[in-house]
XYZ file of N, CA and C in Angstrom:
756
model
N 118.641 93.007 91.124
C 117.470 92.202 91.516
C 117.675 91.567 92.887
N 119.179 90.862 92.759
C 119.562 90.151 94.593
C 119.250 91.559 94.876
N 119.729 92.854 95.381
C 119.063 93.548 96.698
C 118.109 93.626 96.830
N 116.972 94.225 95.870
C 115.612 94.351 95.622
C 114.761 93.417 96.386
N 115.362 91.743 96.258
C 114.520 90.878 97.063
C 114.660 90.842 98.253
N 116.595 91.601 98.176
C 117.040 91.187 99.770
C 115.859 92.220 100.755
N 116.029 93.457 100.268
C 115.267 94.749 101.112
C 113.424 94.385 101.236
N 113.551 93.675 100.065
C 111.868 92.989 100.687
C 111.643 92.475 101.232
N 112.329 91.671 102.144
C 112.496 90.197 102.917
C 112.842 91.549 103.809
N 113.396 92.234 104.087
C 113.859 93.137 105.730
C 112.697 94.045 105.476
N 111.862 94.602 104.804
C 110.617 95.136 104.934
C 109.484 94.477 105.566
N 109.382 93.568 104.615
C 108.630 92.314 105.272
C 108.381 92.191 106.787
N 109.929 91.962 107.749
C 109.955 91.884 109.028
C 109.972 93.000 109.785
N 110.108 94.245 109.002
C 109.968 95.698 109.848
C 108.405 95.836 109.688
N 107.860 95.693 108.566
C 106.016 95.704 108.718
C 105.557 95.032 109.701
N 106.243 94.084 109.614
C 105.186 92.605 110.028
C 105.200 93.314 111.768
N 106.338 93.399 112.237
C 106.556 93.993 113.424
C 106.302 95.360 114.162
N 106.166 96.339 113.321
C 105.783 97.562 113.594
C 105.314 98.553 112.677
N 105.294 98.123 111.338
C 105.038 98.912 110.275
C 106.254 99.505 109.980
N 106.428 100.499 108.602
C 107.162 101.133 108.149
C 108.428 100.420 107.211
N 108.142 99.109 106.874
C 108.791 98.842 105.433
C 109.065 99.418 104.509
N 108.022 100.263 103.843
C 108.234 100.889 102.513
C 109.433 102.343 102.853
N 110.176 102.531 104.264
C 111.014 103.101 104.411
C 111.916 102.577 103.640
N 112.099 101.279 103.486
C 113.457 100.367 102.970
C 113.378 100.031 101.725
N 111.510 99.756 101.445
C 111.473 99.494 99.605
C 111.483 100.113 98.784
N 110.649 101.412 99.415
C 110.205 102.548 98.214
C 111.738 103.203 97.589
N 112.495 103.425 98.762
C 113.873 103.981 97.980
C 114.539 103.171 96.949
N 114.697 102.055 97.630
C 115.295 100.590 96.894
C 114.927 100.590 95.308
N 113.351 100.658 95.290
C 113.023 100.661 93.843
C 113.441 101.867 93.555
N 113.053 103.044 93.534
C 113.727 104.308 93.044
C 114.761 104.309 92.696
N 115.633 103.961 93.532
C 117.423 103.761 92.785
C 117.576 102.653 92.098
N 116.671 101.457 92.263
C 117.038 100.537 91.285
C 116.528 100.646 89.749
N 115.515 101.907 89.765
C 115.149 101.784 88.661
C 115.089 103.557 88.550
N 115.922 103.923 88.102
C 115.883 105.948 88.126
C 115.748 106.138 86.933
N 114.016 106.959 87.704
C 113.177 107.653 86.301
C 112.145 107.056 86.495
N 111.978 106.102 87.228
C 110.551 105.074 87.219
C 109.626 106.329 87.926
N 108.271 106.485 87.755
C 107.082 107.162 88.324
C 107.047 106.719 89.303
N 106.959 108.117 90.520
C 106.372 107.401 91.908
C 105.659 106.588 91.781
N 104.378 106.828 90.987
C 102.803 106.040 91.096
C 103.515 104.577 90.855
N 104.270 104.266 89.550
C 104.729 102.938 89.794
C 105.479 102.174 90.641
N 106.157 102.967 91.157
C 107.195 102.460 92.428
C 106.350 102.044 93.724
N 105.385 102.874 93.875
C 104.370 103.076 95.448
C 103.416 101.639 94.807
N 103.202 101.525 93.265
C 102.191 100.293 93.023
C 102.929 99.009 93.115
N 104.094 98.879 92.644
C 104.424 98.075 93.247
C 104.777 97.647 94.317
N 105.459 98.243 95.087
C 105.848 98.359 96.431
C 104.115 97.681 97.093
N 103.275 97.993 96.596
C 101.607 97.537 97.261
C 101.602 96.318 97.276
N 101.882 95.713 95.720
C 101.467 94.262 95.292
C 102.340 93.115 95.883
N 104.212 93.860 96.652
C 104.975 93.103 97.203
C 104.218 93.021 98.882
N 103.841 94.302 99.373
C 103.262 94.308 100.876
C 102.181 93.755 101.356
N 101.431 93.922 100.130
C 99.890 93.457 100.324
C 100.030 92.239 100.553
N 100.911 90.941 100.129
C 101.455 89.497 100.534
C 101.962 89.347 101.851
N 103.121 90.402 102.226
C 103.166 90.330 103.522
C 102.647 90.460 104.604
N 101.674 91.954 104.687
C 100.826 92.199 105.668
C 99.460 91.372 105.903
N 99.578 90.560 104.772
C 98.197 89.667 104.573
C 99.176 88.611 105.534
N 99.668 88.113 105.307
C 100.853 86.576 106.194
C 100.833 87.285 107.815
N 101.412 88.344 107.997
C 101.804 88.693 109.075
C 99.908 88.687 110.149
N 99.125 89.570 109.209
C 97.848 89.468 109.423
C 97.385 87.739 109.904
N 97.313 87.056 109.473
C 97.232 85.640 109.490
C 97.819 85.059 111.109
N 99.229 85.474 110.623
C 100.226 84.443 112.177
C 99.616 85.370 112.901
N 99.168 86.624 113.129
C 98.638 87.392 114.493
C 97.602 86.781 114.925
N 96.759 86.223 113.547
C 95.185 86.035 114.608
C 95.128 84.970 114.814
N 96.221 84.215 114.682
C 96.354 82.666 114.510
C 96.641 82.428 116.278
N 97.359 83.129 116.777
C 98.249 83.480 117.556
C 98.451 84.342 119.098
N 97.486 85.605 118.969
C 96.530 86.161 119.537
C 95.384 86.672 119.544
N 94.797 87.201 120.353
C 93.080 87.885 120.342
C 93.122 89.231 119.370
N 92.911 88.931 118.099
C 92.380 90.292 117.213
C 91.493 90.575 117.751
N 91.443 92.140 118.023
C 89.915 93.381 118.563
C 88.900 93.401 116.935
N 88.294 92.602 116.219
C 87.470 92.779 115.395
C 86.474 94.082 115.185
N 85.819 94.297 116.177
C 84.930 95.320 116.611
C 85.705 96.692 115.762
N 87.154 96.599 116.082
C 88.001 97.641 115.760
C 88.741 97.339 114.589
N 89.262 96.190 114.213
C 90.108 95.930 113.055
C 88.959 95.945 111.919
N 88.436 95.503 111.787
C 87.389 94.930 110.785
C 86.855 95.828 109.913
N 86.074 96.906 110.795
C 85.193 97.811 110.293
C 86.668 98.976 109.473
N 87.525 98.884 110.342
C 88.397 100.018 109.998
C 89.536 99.573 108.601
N 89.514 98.222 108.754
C 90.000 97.872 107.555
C 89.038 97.697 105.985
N 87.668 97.731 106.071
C 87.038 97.853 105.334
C 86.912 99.111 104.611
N 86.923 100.359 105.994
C 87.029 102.032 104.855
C 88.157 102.323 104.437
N 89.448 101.648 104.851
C 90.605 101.725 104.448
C 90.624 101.351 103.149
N 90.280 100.320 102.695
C 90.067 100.072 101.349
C 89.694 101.222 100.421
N 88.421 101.247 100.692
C 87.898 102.461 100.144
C 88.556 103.860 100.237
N 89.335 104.502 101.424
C 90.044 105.728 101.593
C 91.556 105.378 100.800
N 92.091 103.998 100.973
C 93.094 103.951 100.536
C 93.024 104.267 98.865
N 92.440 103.838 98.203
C 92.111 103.475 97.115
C 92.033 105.470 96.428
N 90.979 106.102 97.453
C 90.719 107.256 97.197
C 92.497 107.942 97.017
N 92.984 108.122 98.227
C 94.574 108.372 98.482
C 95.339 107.937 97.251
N 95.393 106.904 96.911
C 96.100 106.052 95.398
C 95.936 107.050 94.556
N 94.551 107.026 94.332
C 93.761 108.156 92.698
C 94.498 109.476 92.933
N 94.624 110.109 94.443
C 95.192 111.186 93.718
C 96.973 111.402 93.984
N 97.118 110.006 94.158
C 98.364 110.632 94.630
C 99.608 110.896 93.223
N 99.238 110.836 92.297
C 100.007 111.468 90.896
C 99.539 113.070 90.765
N 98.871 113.702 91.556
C 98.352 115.197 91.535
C 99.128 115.736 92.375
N 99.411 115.203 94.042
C 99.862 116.302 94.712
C 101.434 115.610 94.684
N 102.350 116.120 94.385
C 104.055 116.183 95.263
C 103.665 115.826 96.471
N 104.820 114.689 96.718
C 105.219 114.123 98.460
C 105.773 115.144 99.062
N 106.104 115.931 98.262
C 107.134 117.053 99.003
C 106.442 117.929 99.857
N 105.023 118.325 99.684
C 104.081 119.093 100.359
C 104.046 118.286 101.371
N 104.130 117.042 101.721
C 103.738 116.054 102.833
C 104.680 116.336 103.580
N 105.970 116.269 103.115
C 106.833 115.837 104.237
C 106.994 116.566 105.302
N 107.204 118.290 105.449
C 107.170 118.620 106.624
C 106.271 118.485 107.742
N 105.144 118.475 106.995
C 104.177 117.929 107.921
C 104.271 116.387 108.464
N 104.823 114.950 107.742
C 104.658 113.847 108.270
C 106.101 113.864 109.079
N 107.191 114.823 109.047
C 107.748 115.021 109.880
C 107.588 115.498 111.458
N 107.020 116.618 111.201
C 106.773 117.026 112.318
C 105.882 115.942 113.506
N 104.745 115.247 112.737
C 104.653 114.479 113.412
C 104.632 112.954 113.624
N 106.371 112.891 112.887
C 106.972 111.928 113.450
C 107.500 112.113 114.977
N 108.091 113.594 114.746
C 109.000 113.916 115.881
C 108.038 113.956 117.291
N 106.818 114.270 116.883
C 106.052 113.971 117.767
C 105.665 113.192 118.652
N 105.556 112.298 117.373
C 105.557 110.606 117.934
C 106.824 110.257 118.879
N 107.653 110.228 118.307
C 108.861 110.319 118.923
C 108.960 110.432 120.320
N 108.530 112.151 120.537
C 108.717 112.366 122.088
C 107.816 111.769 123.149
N 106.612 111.255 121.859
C 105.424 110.825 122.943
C 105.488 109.683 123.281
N 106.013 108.520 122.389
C 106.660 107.162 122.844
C 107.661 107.239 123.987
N 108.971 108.001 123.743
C 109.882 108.433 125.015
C 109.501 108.871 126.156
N 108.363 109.500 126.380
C 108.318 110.564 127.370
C 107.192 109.755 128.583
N 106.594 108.234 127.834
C 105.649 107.463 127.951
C 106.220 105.936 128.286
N 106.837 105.573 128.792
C 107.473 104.088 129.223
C 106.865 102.944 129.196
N 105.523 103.562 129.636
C 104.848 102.138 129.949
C 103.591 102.230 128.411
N 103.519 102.821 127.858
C 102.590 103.000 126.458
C 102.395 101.510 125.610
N 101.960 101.390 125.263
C 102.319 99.606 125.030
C 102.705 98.724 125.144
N 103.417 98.846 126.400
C 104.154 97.938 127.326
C 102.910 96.952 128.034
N 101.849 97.578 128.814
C 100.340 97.098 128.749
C 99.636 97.397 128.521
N 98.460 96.621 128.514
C 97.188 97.106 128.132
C 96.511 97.939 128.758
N 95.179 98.770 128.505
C 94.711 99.496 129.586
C 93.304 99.018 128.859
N 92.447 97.901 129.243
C 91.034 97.890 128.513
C 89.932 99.111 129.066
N 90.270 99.570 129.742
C 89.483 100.682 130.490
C 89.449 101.638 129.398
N 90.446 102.317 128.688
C 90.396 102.808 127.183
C 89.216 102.364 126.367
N 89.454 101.640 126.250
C 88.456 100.665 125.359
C 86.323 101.533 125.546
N 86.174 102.462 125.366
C 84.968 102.734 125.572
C 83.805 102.950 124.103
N 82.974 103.174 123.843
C 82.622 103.290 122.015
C 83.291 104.705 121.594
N 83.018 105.738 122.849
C 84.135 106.874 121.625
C 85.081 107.014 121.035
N 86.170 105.944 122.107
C 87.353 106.050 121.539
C 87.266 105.007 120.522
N 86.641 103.957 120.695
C 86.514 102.564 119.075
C 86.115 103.359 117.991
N 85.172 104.195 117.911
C 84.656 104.767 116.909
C 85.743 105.933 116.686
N 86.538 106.477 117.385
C 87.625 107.437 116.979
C 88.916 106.278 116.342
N 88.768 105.418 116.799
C 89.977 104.557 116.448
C 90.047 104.187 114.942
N 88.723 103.706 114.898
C 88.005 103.391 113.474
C 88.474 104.470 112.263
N 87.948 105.763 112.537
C 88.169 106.604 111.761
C 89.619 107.385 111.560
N 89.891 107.192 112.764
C 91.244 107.894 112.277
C 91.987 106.471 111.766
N 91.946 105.760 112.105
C 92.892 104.374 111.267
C 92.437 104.161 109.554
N 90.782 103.911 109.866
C 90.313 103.394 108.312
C 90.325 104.719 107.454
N 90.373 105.756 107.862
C 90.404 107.219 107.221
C 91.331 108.014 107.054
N 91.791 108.282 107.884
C 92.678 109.641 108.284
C 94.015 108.814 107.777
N 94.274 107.828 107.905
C 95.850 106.513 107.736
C 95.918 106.378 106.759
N 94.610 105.571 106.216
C 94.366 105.098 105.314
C 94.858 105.998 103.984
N 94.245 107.134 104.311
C 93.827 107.830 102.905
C 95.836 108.476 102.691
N 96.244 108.607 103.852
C 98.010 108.785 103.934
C 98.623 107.809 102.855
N 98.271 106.166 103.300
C 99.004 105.211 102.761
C 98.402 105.336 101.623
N 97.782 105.780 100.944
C 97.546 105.678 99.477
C 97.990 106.668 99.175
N 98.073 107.804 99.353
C 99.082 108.925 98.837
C 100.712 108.885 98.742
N 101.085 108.615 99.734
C 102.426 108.452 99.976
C 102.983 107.200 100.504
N 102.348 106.602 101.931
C 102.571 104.958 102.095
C 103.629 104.587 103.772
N 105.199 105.689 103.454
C 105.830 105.085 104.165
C 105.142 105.393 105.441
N 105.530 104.464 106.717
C 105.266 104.837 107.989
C 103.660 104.014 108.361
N 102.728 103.780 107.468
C 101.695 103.855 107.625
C 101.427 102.514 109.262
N 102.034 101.864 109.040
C 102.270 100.617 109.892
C 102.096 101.250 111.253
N 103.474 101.886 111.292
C 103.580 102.631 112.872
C 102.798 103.467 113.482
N 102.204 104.425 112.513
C 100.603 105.153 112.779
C 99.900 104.475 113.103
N 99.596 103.217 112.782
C 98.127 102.152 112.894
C 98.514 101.762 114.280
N 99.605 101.446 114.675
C 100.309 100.842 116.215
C 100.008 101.762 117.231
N 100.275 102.879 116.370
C 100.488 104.127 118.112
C 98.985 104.232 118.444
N 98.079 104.366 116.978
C 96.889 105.097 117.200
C 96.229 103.838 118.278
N 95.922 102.560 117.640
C 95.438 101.727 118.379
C 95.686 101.611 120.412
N 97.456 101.758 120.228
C 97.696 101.625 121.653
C 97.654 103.299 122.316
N 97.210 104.066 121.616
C 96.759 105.799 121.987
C 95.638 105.916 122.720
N 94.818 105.363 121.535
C 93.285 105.327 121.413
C 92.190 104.685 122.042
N 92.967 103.266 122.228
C 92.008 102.125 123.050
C 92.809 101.534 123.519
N 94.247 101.805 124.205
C 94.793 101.203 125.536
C 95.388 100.047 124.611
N 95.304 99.549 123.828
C 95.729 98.229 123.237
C 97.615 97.966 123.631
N 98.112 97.015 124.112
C 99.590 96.636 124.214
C 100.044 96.883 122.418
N 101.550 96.637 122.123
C 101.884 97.217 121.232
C 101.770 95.675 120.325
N 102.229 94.707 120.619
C 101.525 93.326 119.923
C 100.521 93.510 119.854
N 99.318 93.816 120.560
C 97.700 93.743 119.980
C 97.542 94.715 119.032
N 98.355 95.828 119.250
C 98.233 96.938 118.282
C 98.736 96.723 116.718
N 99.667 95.872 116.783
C 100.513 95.885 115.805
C 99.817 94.523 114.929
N 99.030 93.663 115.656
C 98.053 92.323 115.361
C 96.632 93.220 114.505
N 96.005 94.234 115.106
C 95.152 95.277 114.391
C 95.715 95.761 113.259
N 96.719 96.522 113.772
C 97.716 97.330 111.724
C 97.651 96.666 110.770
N 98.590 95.194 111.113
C 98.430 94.326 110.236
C 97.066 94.120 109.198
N 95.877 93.845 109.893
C 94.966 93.893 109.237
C 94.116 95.339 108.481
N 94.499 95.965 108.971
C 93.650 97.086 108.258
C 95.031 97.316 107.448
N 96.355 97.558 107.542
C 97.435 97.809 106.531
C 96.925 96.995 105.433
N 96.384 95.717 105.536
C 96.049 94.489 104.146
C 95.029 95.564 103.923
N 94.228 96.094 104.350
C 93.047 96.800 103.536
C 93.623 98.162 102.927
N 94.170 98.724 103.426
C 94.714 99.728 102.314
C 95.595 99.712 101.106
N 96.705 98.439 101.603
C 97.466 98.201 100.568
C 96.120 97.529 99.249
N 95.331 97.036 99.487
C 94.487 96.244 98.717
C 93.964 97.364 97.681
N 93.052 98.404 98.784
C 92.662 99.586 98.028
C 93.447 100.083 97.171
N 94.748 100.526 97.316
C 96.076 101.323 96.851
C 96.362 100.567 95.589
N 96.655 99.459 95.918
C 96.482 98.805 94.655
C 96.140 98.514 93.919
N 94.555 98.713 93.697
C 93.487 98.281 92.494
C 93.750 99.616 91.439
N 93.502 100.493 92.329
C 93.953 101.763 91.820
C 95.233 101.876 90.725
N 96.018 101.472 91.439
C 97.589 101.806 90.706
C 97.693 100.991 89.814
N 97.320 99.516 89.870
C 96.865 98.260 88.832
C 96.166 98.948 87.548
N 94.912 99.655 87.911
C 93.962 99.933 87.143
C 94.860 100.976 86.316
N 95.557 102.032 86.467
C 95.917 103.059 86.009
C 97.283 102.550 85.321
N 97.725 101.275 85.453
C 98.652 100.562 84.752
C 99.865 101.017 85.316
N 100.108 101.423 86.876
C 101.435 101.766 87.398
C 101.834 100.360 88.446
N 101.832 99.116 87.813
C 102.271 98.192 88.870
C 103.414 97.623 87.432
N 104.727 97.207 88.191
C 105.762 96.309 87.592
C 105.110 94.608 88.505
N 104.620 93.742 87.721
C 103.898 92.628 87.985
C 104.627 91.553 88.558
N 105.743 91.357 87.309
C 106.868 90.095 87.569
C 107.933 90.895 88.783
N 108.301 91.683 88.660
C 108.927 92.334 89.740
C 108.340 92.625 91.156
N 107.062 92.982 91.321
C 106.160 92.709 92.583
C 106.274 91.437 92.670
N 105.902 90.238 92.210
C 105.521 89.415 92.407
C 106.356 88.416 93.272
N 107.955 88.798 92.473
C 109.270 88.122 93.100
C 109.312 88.653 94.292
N 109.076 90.069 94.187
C 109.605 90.906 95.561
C 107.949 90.156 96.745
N 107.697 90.190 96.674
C 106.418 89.621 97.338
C 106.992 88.253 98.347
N 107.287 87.132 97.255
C 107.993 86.151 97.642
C 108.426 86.611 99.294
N 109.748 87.174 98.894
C 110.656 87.381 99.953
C 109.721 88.562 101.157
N 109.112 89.332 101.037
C 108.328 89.861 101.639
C 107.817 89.311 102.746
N 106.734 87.947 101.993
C 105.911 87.328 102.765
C 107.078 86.306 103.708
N 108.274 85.683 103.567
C 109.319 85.440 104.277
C 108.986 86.276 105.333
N 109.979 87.432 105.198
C 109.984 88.302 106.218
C 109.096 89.088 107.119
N 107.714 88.663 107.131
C 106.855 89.176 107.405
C 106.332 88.083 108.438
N 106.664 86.705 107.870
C 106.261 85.583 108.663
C 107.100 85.400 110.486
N 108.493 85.742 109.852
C 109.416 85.789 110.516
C 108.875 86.831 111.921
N 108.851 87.843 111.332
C 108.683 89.441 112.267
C 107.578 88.984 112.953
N 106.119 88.504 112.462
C 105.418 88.528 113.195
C 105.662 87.465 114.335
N 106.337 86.502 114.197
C 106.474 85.387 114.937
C 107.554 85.887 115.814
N 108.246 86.831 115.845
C 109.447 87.407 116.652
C 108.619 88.215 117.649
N 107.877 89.341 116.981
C 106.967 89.968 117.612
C 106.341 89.109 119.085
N 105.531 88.688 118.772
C 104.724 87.180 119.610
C 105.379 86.290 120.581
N 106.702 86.320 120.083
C 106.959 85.815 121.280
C 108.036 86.152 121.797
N 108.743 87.284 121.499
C 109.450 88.601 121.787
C 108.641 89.192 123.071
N 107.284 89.578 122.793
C 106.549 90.474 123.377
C 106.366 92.193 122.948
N 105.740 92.861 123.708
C 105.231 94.801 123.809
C 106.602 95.055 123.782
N 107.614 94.752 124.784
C 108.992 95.434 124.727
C 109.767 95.377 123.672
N 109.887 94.374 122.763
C 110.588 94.125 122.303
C 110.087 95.177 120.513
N 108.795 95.145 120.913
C 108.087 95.865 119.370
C 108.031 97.407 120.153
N 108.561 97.851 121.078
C 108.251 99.160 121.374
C 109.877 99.980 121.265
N 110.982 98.416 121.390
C 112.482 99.129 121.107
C 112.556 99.320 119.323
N 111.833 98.123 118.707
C 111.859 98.752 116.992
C 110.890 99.599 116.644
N 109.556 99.891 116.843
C 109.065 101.063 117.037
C 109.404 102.595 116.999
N 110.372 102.903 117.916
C 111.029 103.613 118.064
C 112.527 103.965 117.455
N 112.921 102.520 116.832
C 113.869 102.628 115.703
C 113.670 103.077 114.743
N 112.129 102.427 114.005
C 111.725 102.682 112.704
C 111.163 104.392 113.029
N 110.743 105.071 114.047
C 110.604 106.051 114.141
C 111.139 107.136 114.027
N 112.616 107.271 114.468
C 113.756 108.138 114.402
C 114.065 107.540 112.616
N 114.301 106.622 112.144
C 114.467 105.891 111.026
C 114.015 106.903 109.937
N 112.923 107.195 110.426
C 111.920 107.585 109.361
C 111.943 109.392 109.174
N 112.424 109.589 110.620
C 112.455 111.325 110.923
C 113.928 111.530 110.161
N 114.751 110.785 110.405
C 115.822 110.805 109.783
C 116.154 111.375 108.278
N 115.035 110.357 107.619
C 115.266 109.721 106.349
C 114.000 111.127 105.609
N 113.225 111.510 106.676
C 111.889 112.562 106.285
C 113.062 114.020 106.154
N 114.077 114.248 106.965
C 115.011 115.355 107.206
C 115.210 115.527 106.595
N 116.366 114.355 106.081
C 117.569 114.559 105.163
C 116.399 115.004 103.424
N 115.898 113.952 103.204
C 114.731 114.482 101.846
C 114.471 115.811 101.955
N 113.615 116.746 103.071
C 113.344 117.506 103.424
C 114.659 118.963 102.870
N 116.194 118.458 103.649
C 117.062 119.230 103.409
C 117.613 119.271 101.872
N 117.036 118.317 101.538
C 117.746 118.349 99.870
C 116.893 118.877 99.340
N 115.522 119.069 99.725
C 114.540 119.265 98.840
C 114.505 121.117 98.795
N 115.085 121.457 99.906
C 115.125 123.261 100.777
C 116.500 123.411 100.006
């Protein structure tokens, strides 16, 4: 149980900051509990995040200028796509996912590296209705409907796309995730609740420490700055290609 809370409290501050916590929880529960159902592991893992990304959500807008126009609408179909993603994700194997959310991790990867100044600033000139309305959909949709299937990473997708898509710095980007991440985890969860795959008292503790670490990250974030969320970014990125491999090679 001490690790379980400990790895929620360091999820907590890897979400809060760039996304991609459930790199650190989803395994955590799996080995702490072998044999447990994905669907229950991914539902709980929701009911501990959904506390954090809601806190981290909070100190951002407390703190800086949330893009509403863009967070808002996109966290609202997230709900709804997430929720969709949840329902089926006891049908398809993660295993079909992974080469594909590999590949474009590695993607990501080269395109953060190969890009220096990418969320380092802003570019509001980005900012036009095609790309808001592309931002929208691929975040509240295309992300969304990911994090309810499978989950990890979803954070860092919401970061790149925002600072891809509409020029956003990687703090404003990561101030947006936050909020639409609360809308999918929300969706993801009614779902997994409803279908009776959430551990309650065990979310609930793990939550605790979550929302800790989430408070923390975002407040590091903020006044850290873009650089400082674009060197863990890129941690949790290789992190994740890593961790997508090695699964990948055991699974071949």
């Amino acid at each position: 149980m001490t690790t379980l809370l400990t790895v929620a409290a360091m999820a907590g501050w890897v979400d809060a900051v760039v996304g991609g916590g459930g790199l650190l929880l989803l395994p955590a529960l799996l080995m702490a509990a072998p044999g447990v159902p994905v669907a229950t592991a991914l539902g709980t893992n929701k009911l501990a995040a959904i506390f954090g990304t809601s806190t981290a959500a909070m100190t951002y807008a407390r703190r800086t200028k949330l893009d509403w126009a863009v967070a808002g609408p996109a966290a609202g179909l997230a709900v709804l796509t997430a929720g969709l993603g949840a329902a089926l994700a006891g049908a398809v194997p993660a295993g079909a996912y992974r080469p594909v959310v590999l590949v474009v991790l590695l993607a990501v990867a080269v395109f953060v590296l190969t890009r220096p100044r990418l969320g380092v600033v802003s570019y509001p000139h980005r900012r036009t209705p095609a790309r808001l309305t592309a931002a929208v959909a691929v975040a509240g949709v295309g992300i969304a409907l990911y994090d309810g299937l499978i989950g990890p990473g979803t954070g860092t997708f919401l970061v790149l796309a925002f600072t891809a898509l509409i020029g956003a710095d990687f703090v404003q980007g990561s101030a947006m995730a936050k909020v639409v991440n609360a809308g999918t985890n929300l969706g993801a969860l009614v779902v997994f609740a409803a279908t009776g795959h959430v551990w309650w008292l065990l979310g609930a503790a793990m939550a605790v420490c979550n929302v800790a670490g989430a408070a923390l990250g975002a407040r590091m974030a903020l006044r850290r700055g873009a650089g400082f969320v674009r060197v863990v970014l890129l941690v949790v990125v290789l992190a994740l290609v890593a961790k997508l491999g090695y699964d990948q090679w055991r699974a071949g």
